[in-house]
Short mmCIF file of C-alpha atoms in Angstrom, two decimals:
data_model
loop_
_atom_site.label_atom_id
_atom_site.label_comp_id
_atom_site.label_asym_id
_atom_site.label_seq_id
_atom_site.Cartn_x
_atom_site.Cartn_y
_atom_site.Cartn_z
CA UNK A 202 0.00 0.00 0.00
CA UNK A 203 1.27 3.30 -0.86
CA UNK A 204 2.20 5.66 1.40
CA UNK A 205 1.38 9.43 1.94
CA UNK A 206 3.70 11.07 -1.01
CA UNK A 207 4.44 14.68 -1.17
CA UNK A 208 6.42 16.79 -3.72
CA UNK A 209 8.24 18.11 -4.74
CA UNK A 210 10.97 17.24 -1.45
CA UNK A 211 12.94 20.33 -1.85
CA UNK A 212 12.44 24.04 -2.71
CA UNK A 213 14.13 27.26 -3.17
CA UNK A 214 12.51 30.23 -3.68
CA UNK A 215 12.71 33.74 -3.32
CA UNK A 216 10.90 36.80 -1.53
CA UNK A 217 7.89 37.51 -2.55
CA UNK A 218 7.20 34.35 -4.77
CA UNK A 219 4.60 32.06 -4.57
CA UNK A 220 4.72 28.54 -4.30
CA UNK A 221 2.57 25.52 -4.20
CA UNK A 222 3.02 22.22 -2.82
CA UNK A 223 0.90 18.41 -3.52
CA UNK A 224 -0.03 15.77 -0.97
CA UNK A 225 -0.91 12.29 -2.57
CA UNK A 226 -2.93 10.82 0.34
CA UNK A 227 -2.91 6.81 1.51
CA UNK A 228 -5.86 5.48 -1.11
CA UNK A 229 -9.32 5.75 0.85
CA UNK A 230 -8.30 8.31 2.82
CA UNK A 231 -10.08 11.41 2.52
CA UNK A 232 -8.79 14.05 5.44
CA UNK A 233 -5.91 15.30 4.28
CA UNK A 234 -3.85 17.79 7.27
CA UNK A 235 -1.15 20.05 6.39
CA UNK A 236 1.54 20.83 8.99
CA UNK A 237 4.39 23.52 9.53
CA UNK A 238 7.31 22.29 11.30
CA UNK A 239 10.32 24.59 12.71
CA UNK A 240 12.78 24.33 14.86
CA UNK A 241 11.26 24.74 18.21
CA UNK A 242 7.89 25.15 17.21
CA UNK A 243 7.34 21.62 16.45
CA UNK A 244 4.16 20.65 14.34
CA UNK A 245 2.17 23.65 14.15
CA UNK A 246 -1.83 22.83 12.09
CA UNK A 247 -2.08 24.76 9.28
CA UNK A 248 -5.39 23.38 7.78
CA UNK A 249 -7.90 19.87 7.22
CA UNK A 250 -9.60 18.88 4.17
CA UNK A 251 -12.16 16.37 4.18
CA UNK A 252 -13.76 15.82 1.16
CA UNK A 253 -13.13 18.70 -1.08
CA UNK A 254 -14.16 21.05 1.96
CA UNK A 255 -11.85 22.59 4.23
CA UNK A 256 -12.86 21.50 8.04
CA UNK A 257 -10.60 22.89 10.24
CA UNK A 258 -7.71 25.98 10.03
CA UNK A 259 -4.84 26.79 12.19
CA UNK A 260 -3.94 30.26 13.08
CA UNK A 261 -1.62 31.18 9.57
CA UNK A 262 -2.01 34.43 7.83
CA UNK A 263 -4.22 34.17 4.83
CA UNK A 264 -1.21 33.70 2.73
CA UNK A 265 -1.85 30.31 3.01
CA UNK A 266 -3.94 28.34 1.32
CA UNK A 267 -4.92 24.82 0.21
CA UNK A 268 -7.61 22.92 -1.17
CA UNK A 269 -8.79 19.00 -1.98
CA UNK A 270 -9.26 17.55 -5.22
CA UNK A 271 -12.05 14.92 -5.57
CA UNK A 272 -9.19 12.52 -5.56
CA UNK A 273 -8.63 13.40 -1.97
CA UNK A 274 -5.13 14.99 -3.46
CA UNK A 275 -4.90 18.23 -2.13
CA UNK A 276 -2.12 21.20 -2.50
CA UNK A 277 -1.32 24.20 -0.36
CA UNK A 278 -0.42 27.13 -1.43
CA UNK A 279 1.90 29.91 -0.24
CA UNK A 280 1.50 33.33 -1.85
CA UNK A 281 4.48 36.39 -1.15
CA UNK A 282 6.89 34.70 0.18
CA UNK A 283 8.69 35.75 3.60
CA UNK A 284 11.66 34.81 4.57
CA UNK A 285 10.38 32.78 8.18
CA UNK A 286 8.17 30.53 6.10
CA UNK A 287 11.25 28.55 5.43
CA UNK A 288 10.41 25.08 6.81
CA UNK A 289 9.16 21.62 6.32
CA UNK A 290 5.91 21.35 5.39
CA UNK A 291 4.24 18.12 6.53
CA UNK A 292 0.97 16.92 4.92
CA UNK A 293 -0.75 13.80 6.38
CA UNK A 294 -3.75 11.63 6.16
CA UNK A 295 -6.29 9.60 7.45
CA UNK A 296 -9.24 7.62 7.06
CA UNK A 297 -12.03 10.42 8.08
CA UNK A 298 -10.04 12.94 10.47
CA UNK A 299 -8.86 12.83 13.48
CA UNK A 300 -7.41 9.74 14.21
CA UNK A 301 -4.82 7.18 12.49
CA UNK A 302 -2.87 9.88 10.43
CA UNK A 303 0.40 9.11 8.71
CA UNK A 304 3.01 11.78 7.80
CA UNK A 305 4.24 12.06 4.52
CA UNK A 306 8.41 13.08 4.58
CA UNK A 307 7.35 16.34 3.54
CA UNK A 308 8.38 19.09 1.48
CA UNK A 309 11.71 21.41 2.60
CA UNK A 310 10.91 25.22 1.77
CA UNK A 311 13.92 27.40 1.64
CA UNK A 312 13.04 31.21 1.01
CA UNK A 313 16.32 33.55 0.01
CA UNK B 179 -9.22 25.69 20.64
CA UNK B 180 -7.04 22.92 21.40
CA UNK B 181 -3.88 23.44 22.94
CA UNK B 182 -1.13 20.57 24.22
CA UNK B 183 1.85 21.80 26.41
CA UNK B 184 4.08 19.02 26.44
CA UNK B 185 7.63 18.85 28.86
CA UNK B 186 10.23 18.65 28.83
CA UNK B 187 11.97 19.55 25.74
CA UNK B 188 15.15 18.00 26.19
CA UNK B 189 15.56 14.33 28.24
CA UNK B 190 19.13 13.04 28.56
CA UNK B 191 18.94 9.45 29.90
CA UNK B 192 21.29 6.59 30.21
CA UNK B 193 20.64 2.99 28.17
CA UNK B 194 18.46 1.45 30.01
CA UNK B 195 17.07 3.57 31.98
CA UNK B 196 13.35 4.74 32.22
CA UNK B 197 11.82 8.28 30.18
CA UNK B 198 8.42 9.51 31.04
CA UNK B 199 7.50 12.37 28.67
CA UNK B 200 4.08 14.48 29.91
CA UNK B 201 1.38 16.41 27.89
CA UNK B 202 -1.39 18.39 28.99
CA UNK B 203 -4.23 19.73 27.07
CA UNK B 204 -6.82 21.81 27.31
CA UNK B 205 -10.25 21.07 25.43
CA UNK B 206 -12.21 18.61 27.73
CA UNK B 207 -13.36 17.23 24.12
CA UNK B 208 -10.49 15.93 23.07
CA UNK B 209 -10.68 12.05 23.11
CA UNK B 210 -7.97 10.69 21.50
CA UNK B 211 -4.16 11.17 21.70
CA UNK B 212 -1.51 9.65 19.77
CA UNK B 213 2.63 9.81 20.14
CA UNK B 214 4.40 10.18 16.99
CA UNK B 215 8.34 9.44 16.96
CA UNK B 216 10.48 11.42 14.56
CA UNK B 217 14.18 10.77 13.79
CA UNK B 218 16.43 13.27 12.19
CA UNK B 219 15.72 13.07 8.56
CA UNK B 220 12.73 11.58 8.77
CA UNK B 221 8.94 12.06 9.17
CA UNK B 222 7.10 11.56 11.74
CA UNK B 223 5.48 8.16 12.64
CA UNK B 224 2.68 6.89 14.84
CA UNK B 225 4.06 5.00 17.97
CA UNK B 226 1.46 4.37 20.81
CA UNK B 227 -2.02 6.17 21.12
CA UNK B 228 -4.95 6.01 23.58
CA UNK B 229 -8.48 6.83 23.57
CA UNK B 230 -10.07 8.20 26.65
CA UNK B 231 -12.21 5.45 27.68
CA UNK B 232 -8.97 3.81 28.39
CA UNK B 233 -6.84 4.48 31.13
CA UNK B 234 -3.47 2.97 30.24
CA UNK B 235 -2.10 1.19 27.07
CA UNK B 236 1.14 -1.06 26.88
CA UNK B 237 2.87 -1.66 23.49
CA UNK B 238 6.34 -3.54 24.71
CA UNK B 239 8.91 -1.16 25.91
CA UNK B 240 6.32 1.61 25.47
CA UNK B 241 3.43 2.67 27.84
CA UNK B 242 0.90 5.66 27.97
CA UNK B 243 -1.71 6.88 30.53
CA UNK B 244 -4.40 9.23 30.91
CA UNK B 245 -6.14 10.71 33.70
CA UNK B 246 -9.08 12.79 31.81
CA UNK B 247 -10.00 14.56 34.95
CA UNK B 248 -6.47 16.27 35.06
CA UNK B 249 -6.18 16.58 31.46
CA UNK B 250 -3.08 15.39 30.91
CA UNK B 251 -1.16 12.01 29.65
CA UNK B 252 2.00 10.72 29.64
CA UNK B 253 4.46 8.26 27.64
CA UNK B 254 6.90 5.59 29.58
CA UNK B 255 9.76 4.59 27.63
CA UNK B 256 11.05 1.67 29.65
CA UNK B 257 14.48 -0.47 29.37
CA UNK B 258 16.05 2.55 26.93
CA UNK B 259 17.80 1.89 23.80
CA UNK B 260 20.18 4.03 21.72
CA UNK B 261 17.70 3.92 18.82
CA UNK B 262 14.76 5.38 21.13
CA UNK B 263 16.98 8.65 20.55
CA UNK B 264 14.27 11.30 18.76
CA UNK B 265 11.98 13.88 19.02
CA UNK B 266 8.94 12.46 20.39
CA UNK B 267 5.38 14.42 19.94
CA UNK B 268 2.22 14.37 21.69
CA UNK B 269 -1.02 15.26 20.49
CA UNK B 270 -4.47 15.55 21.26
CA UNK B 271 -7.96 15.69 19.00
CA UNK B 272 -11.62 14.74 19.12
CA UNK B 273 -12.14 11.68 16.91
CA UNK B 274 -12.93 12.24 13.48
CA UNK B 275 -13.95 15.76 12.77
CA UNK B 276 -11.07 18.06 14.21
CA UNK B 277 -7.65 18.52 13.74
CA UNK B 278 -4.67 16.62 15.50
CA UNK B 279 -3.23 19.27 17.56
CA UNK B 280 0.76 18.94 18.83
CA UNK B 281 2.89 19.40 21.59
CA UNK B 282 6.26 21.10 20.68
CA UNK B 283 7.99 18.23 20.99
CA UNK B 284 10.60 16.12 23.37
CA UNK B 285 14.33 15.53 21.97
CA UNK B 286 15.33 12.52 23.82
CA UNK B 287 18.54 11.49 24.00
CA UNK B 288 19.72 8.03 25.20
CA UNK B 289 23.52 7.27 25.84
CA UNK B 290 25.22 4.14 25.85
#
């Protein structure tokens, strides 16, 4: 069974760029939960999708954004770049929300 | 909303010793809290978790409580191994519906 599969695994962008990242979800799984992890901040929530809708949002500027495809895929997206979004951006899934989510290895964002 | 304080943020212990790790949380909806593992490198994975209609839960080496009335739960790392070295999470949601909400994580640290 496939795992959760994100891409692309690194990035480099610059200020005031936009970018936008892809979560494959674990097939059958339709919550899909995107994470922002920094050094000592751990795993902060950014947002949930659950079928196509979003369900729950973290406390991120509106900057960031995401949505779900019908394929439970989903992408985030990340408009003027600042220099402390540099991070790894986590995206996992799960059955209905939750509980039982796996990580995918996540995607490394490096703004310059 | 939910938030999980979770100490301490560095544990130094000797092989074989014992590591307790403690979370508390605040939303006295939250019913279900997993403990993710996550070595350097890599992403974050599922170890132990507990519903709160349980009290305690066992998994070899690895042991978690809760005591819903104080809103808080811990993880027991017993009989320490070098490769139990990693940042351990905590994390607390309501079942199916909300979002998975972390602690800032736990670098533990086991010497031989």
């Amino acid at each position: 069974k496939a795992g959760v599969t994100q891409t692309p695994r690194y990035l480099i962008k610059t200020r005031g760029q936009q970018v936008t990242l892809s979560c494959s979800p674990i097939s059958g799984h339709r919550s899909v939960s995107w994470y922002q992890q920094t050094p000592g901040q751990g795993l902060q929530f950014l947002f949930e999708y659950f079928s196509e809708t979003q369900r729950n949002k973290g406390n991120f500027p509106g900057r960031f954004s995401g949505r779900q495809f019908s394929n439970s895929r989903s992408e985030m997206n990340v408009s003027t770049l600042e220099l402390g979004d540099s991070a790894l951006y986590l995206c996992a899934s799960s059955p209905d929300g939750g509980d039982g989510y796996t990580f995918g290895s996540g995607t490394r964002l490096t703004v310059v | 909303g939910e938030n999980v304080e979770q100490h301490p943020s560095t544990l130094s212990v000797q092989e074989g010793d014992s590591a307790v790790i403690k979370c508390t949380y605040s939303d006295s909806a939250s019913n279900y809290f997993p403990w993710y593992k996550q070595e350097l490198g890599k992403r974050p994975q599922l170890i132990i978790d507990i519903r709160s209609n349980v009290g305690e839960k066992k998994d070899q080496r690895i042991a978690v409580t809760l005591n819903k009335t104080a809103k808080h739960f811990s993880l027991h790392i017993t009989e320490t191994q070098p490769e139990d070295s990693a940042v351990y999470f905590c994390a607390a949601s309501v079942q199916a519906g909300t979002a998975l909400i972390f602690g800032k994580g736990t670098t533990l640290s086991v010497s031989s």
